[in-house]
Tab-separated table of C-alpha atoms in Angstrom:
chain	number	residue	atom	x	y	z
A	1	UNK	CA	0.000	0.000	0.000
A	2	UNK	CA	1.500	3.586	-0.855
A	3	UNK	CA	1.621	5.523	2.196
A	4	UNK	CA	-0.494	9.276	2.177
A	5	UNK	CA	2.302	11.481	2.097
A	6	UNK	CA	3.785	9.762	-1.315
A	7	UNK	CA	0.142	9.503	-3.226
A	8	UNK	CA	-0.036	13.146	-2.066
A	9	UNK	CA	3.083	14.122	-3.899
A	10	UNK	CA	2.043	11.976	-6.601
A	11	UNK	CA	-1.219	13.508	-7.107
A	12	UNK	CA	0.917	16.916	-6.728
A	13	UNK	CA	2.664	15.839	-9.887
A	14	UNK	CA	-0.128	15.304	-11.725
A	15	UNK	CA	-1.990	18.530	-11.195
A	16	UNK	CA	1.491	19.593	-12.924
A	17	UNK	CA	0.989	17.275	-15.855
A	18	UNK	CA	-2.874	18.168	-16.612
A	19	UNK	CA	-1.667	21.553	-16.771
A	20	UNK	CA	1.447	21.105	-18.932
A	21	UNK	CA	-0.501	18.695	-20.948
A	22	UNK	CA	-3.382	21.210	-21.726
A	23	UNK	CA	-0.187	24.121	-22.282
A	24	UNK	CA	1.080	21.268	-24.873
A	25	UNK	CA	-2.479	20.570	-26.917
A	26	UNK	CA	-2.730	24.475	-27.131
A	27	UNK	CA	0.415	24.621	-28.815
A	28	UNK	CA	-0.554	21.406	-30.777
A	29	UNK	CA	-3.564	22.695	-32.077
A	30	UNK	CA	-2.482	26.215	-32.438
A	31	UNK	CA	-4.128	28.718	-30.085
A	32	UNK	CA	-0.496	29.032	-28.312
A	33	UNK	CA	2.423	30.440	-29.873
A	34	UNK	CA	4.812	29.127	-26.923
A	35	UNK	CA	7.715	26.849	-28.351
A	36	UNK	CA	6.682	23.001	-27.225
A	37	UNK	CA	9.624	22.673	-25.528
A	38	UNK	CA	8.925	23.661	-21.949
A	39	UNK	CA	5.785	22.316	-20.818
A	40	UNK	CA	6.616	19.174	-22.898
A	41	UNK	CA	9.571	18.930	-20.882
A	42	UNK	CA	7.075	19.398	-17.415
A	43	UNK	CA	4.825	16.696	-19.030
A	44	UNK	CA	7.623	14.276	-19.401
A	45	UNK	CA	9.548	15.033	-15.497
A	46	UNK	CA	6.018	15.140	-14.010
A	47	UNK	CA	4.135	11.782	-15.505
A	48	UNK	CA	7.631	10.101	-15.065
A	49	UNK	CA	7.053	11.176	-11.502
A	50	UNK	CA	3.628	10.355	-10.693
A	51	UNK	CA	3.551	7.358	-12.515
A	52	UNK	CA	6.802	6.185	-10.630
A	53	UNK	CA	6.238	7.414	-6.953
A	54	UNK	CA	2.430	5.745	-7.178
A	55	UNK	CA	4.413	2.528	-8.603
A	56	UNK	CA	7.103	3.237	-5.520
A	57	UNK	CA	9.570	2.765	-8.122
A	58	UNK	CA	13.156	3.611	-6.788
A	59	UNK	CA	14.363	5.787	-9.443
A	60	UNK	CA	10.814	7.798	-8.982
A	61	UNK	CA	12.668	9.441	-6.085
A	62	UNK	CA	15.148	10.916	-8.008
A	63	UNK	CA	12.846	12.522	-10.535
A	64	UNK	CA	11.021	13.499	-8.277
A	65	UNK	CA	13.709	15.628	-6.276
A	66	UNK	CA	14.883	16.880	-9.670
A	67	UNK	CA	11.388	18.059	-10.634
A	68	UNK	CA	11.119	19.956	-6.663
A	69	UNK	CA	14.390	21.424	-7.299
A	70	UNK	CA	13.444	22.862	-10.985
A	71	UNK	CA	10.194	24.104	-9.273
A	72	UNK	CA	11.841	26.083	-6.669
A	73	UNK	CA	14.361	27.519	-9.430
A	74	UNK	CA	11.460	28.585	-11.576
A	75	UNK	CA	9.364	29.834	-8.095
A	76	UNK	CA	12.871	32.001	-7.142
A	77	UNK	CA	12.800	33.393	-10.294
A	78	UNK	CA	9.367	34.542	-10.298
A	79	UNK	CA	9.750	35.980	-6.610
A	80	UNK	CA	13.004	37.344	-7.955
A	81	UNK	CA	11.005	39.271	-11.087
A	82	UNK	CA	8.090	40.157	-8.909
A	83	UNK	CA	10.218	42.411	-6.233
A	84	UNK	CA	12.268	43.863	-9.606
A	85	UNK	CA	8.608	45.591	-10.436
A	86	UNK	CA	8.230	46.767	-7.179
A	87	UNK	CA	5.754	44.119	-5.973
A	88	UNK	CA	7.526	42.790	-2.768
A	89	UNK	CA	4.356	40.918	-1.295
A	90	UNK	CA	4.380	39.354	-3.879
A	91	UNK	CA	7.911	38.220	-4.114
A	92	UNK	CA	7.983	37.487	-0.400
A	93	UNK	CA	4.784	34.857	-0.793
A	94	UNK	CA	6.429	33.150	-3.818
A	95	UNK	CA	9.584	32.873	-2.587
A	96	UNK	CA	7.476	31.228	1.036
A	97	UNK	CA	6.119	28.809	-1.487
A	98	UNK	CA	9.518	27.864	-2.640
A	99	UNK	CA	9.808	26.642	0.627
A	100	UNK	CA	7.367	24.686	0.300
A	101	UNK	CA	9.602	22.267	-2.420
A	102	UNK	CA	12.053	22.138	-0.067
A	103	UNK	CA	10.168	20.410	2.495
A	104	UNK	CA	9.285	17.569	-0.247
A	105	UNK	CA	13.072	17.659	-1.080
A	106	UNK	CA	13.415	16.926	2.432
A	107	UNK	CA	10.640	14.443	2.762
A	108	UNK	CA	12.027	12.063	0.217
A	109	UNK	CA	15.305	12.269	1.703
A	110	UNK	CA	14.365	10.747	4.967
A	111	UNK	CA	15.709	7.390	5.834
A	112	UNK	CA	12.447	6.280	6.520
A	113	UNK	CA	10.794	7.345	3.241
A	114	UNK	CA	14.138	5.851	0.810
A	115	UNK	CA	12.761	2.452	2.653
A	116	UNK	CA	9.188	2.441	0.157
A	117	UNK	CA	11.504	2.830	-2.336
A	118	UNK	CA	14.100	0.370	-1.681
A	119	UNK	CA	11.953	-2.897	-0.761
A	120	UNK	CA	8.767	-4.074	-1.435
A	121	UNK	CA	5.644	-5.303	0.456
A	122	UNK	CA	7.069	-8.087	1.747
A	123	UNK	CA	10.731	-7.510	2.506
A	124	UNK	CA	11.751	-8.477	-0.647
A	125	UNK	CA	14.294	-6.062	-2.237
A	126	UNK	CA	13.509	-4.855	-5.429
A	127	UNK	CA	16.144	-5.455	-8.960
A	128	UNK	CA	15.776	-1.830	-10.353
């Protein structure tokens, strides 16, 4: 059984991937002028990531730190650009939210949560 916290990150990951997937059919069917590129790249890091923590597959870890750690870049950045245009609130509550990555970072670091991902079930370690 997946424990809450993981299916909670995993659902996370794939309110990112409706979203990047609806950015990429825009651009598919032409009402976006965006290059594909980005949110085909989200689509990719965040179905590899839900479909891979909900599988507790042990290389779903590492994608999804990876995808936390682009998230707070791209959440910096935005905090960063708000306070250049002289909205500090702003940039003070997105850079909070930053934090909030961090804390998954940190969750999927624990000992006890590399253990979902290193064995199965029933004590038997997995090949991958």
């Amino acid at each position: 059984m997946i424990p809450v916290p993981i299916a909670l990150l995993a659902l996370f990951y794939a309110v990112i991937a409706a979203a990047s997937g609806a950015a990429v059919w825009r651009v598919v069917i032409g009402t976006s002028t965006q290059s594909i590129l980005w949110p085909a790249g989200w689509l990719t890091l965040s179905l590899s990531a839900m479909f891979g923590l909900a599988l507790l597959k042990p290389w779903s870890r590492s994608v999804a730190i990876i995808g936390f750690a682009a998230l707070c870049a791209v959440t910096l950045g935005v905090a960063g650009l708000m306070v250049a245009t002289q909205r500090p609130i702003g940039g003070l509550i997105a850079a909070l939210f930053s934090g909030m990555y961090l804390l998954g970072i940190r969750y999927l670091q624990r000992p006890s949560t590399k253990a979902y991902f290193g064995s199965s079930e029933f004590g038997i370690r997995s090949s991958e």
